[in-house]
């Protein structure tokens, strides 16, 4: 029996925003295959074929799958949903608060065996600001084409977040806080490599970033960008769940770290 063509779920976010956790939760559902970042652009149907081939080289696409999942966390990978010619593409946009995100990025890359630009507070902050700006611009150009989720809520308001995700993705059975471990789970270069992701369940953790030095003006610059641009993401979404709604205007901004 020939498998029906797979539709897609895309998570647009930034590094250290619980995206590995969300990917594992979604990828454990019988109607969804995929859980990690494929590190590729999506500009045509050829890219969709490439995604399926690359995923199949390491993991199995379930016979019950309706969707194939990927997440996009970097501006270098282009995402043009109008060019993909899919019947039902589900797009999720998610962000996490500035300070814990940036400190987590710094800690992650400081622990790499080789020096990396994102271990530097200025470079990590610049990445976060640019990525938030890019996500807001996507939302501005794709009104009512995506759903928005605050990344923190997958841990702090798990039941409500999972119910919303099930509703948005039109899944026939609930998502759960327990998830599978896959072939690439916890491996370097395949998302979260900490012990938490290998636990197989959502852990409401208090992140400890003691020892991570992030100048106050970097934090202020990043928080300002998110505060101004988050309303763009919320206002243009089909539906959203957010820790708080801070509507102070949705004008585009360009801020530099000084």
Short mmCIF file of C-alpha atoms in Angstrom, two decimals:
data_model
loop_
_atom_site.label_atom_id
_atom_site.label_comp_id
_atom_site.label_asym_id
_atom_site.label_seq_id
_atom_site.Cartn_x
_atom_site.Cartn_y
_atom_site.Cartn_z
CA UNK A 1 0.00 0.00 0.00
CA UNK A 2 1.41 3.38 -1.03
CA UNK A 3 1.90 5.89 1.78
CA UNK A 4 -0.01 9.17 1.32
CA UNK A 5 2.31 12.19 0.88
CA UNK A 6 3.52 13.58 4.18
CA UNK A 7 2.62 17.10 5.19
CA UNK A 8 5.01 19.10 7.33
CA UNK A 9 5.32 20.66 10.76
CA UNK A 10 7.96 23.40 11.06
CA UNK A 11 9.09 24.92 14.35
CA UNK A 12 10.67 28.35 13.83
CA UNK A 13 12.60 29.42 16.89
CA UNK A 14 16.11 30.08 18.21
CA UNK A 15 18.73 28.07 20.03
CA UNK A 16 18.15 27.09 23.68
CA UNK A 17 14.36 27.56 23.54
CA UNK A 18 13.31 24.02 24.51
CA UNK A 19 13.17 23.10 20.83
CA UNK A 20 14.76 19.67 21.33
CA UNK A 21 12.17 18.90 23.98
CA UNK A 22 9.28 20.06 21.78
CA UNK A 23 10.70 18.08 18.86
CA UNK A 24 10.89 14.90 20.93
CA UNK A 25 7.35 15.33 22.23
CA UNK A 26 5.97 15.84 18.73
CA UNK A 27 8.14 13.14 17.17
CA UNK A 28 6.87 10.60 19.70
CA UNK A 29 3.28 11.00 18.52
CA UNK A 30 2.14 8.23 16.12
CA UNK A 31 1.07 10.79 13.50
CA UNK A 32 4.42 12.64 13.45
CA UNK A 33 7.91 11.57 12.38
CA UNK A 34 10.95 13.75 12.97
CA UNK A 35 12.33 15.32 16.14
CA UNK A 36 15.64 17.04 15.39
CA UNK A 37 16.98 19.91 13.30
CA UNK A 38 17.84 18.89 9.74
CA UNK A 39 19.98 22.00 9.12
CA UNK A 40 18.61 22.80 5.67
CA UNK A 41 16.59 25.41 3.81
CA UNK A 42 13.08 25.00 2.42
CA UNK A 43 12.67 26.90 -0.84
CA UNK A 44 11.03 24.28 -3.09
CA UNK A 45 9.57 20.79 -3.11
CA UNK A 46 13.06 19.47 -3.84
CA UNK A 47 14.01 20.53 -0.33
CA UNK A 48 11.07 18.54 1.05
CA UNK A 49 12.33 15.44 -0.75
CA UNK A 50 15.82 16.07 0.60
CA UNK A 51 14.44 16.36 4.14
CA UNK A 52 12.64 13.03 3.86
CA UNK A 53 15.71 11.30 2.40
CA UNK A 54 18.02 12.68 5.05
CA UNK A 55 15.71 11.79 7.91
CA UNK A 56 15.21 8.27 6.56
CA UNK A 57 18.98 7.74 6.53
CA UNK A 58 19.11 7.73 10.36
CA UNK A 59 15.54 7.14 11.56
CA UNK A 60 12.38 5.38 10.40
CA UNK A 61 9.32 7.23 9.16
CA UNK A 62 6.35 5.65 10.91
CA UNK A 63 3.62 4.11 8.75
CA UNK A 64 1.04 6.02 10.78
CA UNK A 65 2.71 9.38 10.15
CA UNK A 66 0.76 12.23 8.59
CA UNK A 67 3.52 14.77 9.22
CA UNK A 68 7.29 15.10 9.02
CA UNK A 69 8.77 17.57 11.52
CA UNK A 70 11.73 19.92 11.33
CA UNK A 71 12.88 22.97 13.23
CA UNK A 72 14.71 26.02 11.89
CA UNK A 73 16.83 27.98 14.36
CA UNK A 74 19.26 29.91 12.15
CA UNK A 75 18.89 32.67 9.58
CA UNK A 76 21.23 30.89 7.18
CA UNK A 77 18.47 28.37 6.46
CA UNK A 78 15.76 29.95 4.33
CA UNK A 79 12.10 29.07 4.79
CA UNK A 80 9.64 29.98 2.01
CA UNK A 81 6.36 28.21 2.83
CA UNK A 82 4.51 29.64 -0.18
CA UNK A 83 6.95 27.82 -2.49
CA UNK A 84 6.46 24.38 -0.94
CA UNK A 85 3.03 23.63 -2.44
CA UNK A 86 1.79 21.62 0.53
CA UNK A 87 -1.86 20.97 1.30
CA UNK A 88 -1.47 21.38 5.04
CA UNK A 89 1.69 22.87 6.51
CA UNK A 90 1.62 23.56 10.24
CA UNK A 91 4.00 26.28 11.38
CA UNK A 92 4.86 26.92 15.02
CA UNK A 93 6.77 30.03 16.12
CA UNK A 94 8.33 30.00 19.58
CA UNK A 95 10.62 32.23 21.63
CA UNK A 96 12.15 32.15 25.09
CA UNK A 97 13.09 35.06 27.36
CA UNK A 98 16.32 36.81 26.47
CA UNK A 99 18.59 36.40 29.51
CA UNK A 100 18.24 32.63 30.06
CA UNK A 101 18.39 31.97 26.33
CA UNK A 102 21.62 33.91 25.82
CA UNK A 103 23.28 32.55 28.95
CA UNK A 104 22.37 29.03 27.86
CA UNK A 105 23.88 29.66 24.42
CA UNK A 106 27.09 30.93 26.02
CA UNK A 107 27.32 27.94 28.33
CA UNK A 108 26.65 25.46 25.52
CA UNK A 109 29.33 26.82 23.24
CA UNK A 110 31.83 27.47 26.05
CA UNK A 111 31.81 23.72 26.67
CA UNK A 112 32.69 22.87 23.08
CA UNK A 113 36.19 21.44 22.56
CA UNK A 114 37.00 24.17 20.04
CA UNK A 115 36.50 27.91 20.39
CA UNK A 116 33.19 29.13 18.99
CA UNK A 117 31.91 32.71 18.41
CA UNK A 118 28.72 32.03 20.39
CA UNK A 119 30.76 31.47 23.54
CA UNK A 120 31.33 35.23 23.43
CA UNK A 121 28.53 37.23 25.15
CA UNK A 122 28.41 39.85 22.42
CA UNK A 123 28.13 37.29 19.62
CA UNK A 124 25.53 35.22 21.49
CA UNK A 125 23.46 38.34 22.16
CA UNK A 126 23.74 39.47 18.55
CA UNK A 127 22.51 36.04 17.39
CA UNK A 128 19.49 36.24 19.70
CA UNK A 129 18.56 39.78 18.64
CA UNK A 130 18.90 38.98 14.94
CA UNK A 131 16.92 35.76 15.25
CA UNK A 132 14.06 37.44 17.14
CA UNK A 133 13.99 40.16 14.47
CA UNK A 134 13.86 37.54 11.70
CA UNK A 135 11.06 35.62 13.40
CA UNK A 136 9.03 38.79 13.85
CA UNK A 137 9.48 39.68 10.19
CA UNK A 138 8.31 36.19 9.19
CA UNK A 139 5.21 36.69 11.33
CA UNK A 140 4.56 40.08 9.78
CA UNK A 141 4.72 38.59 6.28
CA UNK A 142 2.71 35.45 7.08
CA UNK A 143 -0.31 36.75 8.96
CA UNK A 144 -2.61 34.00 10.20
CA UNK A 145 -0.19 31.43 8.84
CA UNK A 146 1.30 30.11 12.09
CA UNK A 147 0.71 29.46 15.80
CA UNK A 148 2.76 31.04 18.59
CA UNK A 149 4.06 29.41 21.79
CA UNK A 150 6.23 30.80 24.58
CA UNK A 151 8.94 28.17 24.95
CA UNK A 152 8.90 28.31 28.77
CA UNK A 153 5.32 27.05 28.90
CA UNK A 154 6.18 23.56 27.66
CA UNK A 155 7.79 23.05 31.09
CA UNK A 156 5.78 25.36 33.36
CA UNK A 157 2.26 24.88 31.90
CA UNK A 158 2.71 21.49 30.30
CA UNK A 159 -0.87 20.22 30.20
CA UNK A 160 -2.30 23.36 28.62
CA UNK A 161 0.58 23.63 26.15
CA UNK A 162 0.21 20.04 24.99
CA UNK A 163 -3.56 20.41 24.61
CA UNK A 164 -3.07 23.51 22.48
CA UNK A 165 -0.45 21.82 20.32
CA UNK A 166 -2.74 18.83 19.78
CA UNK A 167 -5.54 21.17 18.77
CA UNK A 168 -3.36 23.25 16.45
CA UNK A 169 -1.88 20.20 14.73
CA UNK A 170 -5.26 18.45 14.50
CA UNK A 171 -3.92 15.25 16.04
CA UNK A 172 -6.36 12.45 16.76
CA UNK A 173 -4.82 11.53 20.13
CA UNK A 174 -3.19 13.57 22.92
CA UNK A 175 0.44 14.59 23.16
CA UNK A 176 2.03 13.50 26.42
CA UNK A 177 4.86 14.63 28.67
CA UNK A 178 6.55 11.25 28.15
CA UNK A 179 8.53 10.89 24.93
CA UNK A 180 10.71 8.43 23.04
CA UNK A 181 14.47 8.47 22.73
CA UNK A 182 15.65 8.33 19.14
CA UNK A 183 18.84 7.39 17.33
CA UNK A 184 20.30 10.91 17.57
CA UNK A 185 18.92 11.88 21.00
CA UNK A 186 21.57 13.56 23.12
CA UNK A 187 24.28 13.37 20.49
CA UNK A 188 26.46 16.45 19.88
CA UNK A 189 25.24 18.39 16.85
CA UNK A 190 21.72 16.97 17.11
CA UNK A 191 20.23 19.46 19.55
CA UNK A 192 20.24 19.27 23.33
CA UNK A 193 23.05 17.00 24.46
CA UNK A 194 22.41 17.37 28.20
CA UNK A 195 21.19 14.58 30.48
CA UNK A 196 17.74 16.20 30.64
CA UNK A 197 16.76 15.30 27.07
CA UNK A 198 17.62 11.65 27.74
CA UNK A 199 15.22 11.45 30.69
CA UNK A 200 12.27 10.68 28.42
CA UNK A 201 9.92 13.09 30.16
CA UNK A 202 9.43 16.80 30.72
CA UNK A 203 11.36 18.11 33.70
CA UNK A 204 10.37 21.45 35.20
CA UNK A 205 13.89 22.63 35.87
CA UNK A 206 15.39 25.78 37.29
CA UNK A 207 18.36 26.58 35.08
CA UNK A 208 21.51 27.58 36.89
CA UNK A 209 23.75 29.94 34.95
CA UNK A 210 26.15 30.78 37.77
CA UNK A 211 29.48 31.74 36.32
CA UNK A 212 28.06 32.95 32.99
CA UNK A 213 28.94 36.61 32.67
CA UNK A 214 26.53 38.64 30.55
CA UNK A 215 26.85 42.44 30.73
CA UNK A 216 23.69 44.24 31.79
CA UNK A 217 23.54 46.36 28.64
CA UNK A 218 23.53 43.22 26.48
CA UNK A 219 20.60 41.84 28.47
CA UNK A 220 18.78 45.16 28.22
CA UNK A 221 19.27 45.37 24.45
CA UNK A 222 17.98 41.84 23.88
CA UNK A 223 15.03 42.23 26.25
CA UNK A 224 14.07 45.46 24.51
CA UNK A 225 13.96 43.74 21.11
CA UNK A 226 11.78 40.91 22.38
CA UNK A 227 9.49 43.30 24.25
CA UNK A 228 8.89 45.36 21.11
CA UNK A 229 8.63 42.53 18.60
CA UNK A 230 6.76 39.89 20.56
CA UNK A 231 3.44 41.70 19.95
CA UNK A 232 4.03 41.27 16.20
CA UNK A 233 4.27 37.51 16.72
CA UNK A 234 1.19 37.41 18.93
CA UNK A 235 -1.00 39.75 16.88
CA UNK A 236 -0.46 37.94 13.59
CA UNK A 237 -0.81 34.38 14.90
CA UNK A 238 -3.84 32.18 14.25
CA UNK A 239 -3.74 31.40 17.99
CA UNK A 240 -1.15 31.70 20.73
CA UNK A 241 -0.24 30.81 24.29
CA UNK A 242 2.01 33.25 26.07
CA UNK A 243 3.28 33.93 29.58
CA UNK A 244 2.10 37.50 29.23
CA UNK A 245 0.95 39.83 26.52
CA UNK A 246 2.84 43.11 26.51
CA UNK A 247 1.34 45.21 23.73
CA UNK A 248 3.44 48.33 23.36
CA UNK A 249 3.39 48.64 19.58
CA UNK A 250 4.54 46.49 16.69
CA UNK A 251 6.81 48.75 14.72
CA UNK A 252 9.94 47.22 13.24
CA UNK A 253 13.12 48.16 15.06
CA UNK A 254 16.82 47.86 14.55
CA UNK A 255 18.93 47.88 17.67
CA UNK A 256 22.66 47.44 18.06
CA UNK A 257 24.63 46.36 21.07
CA UNK A 258 26.71 49.22 22.40
#
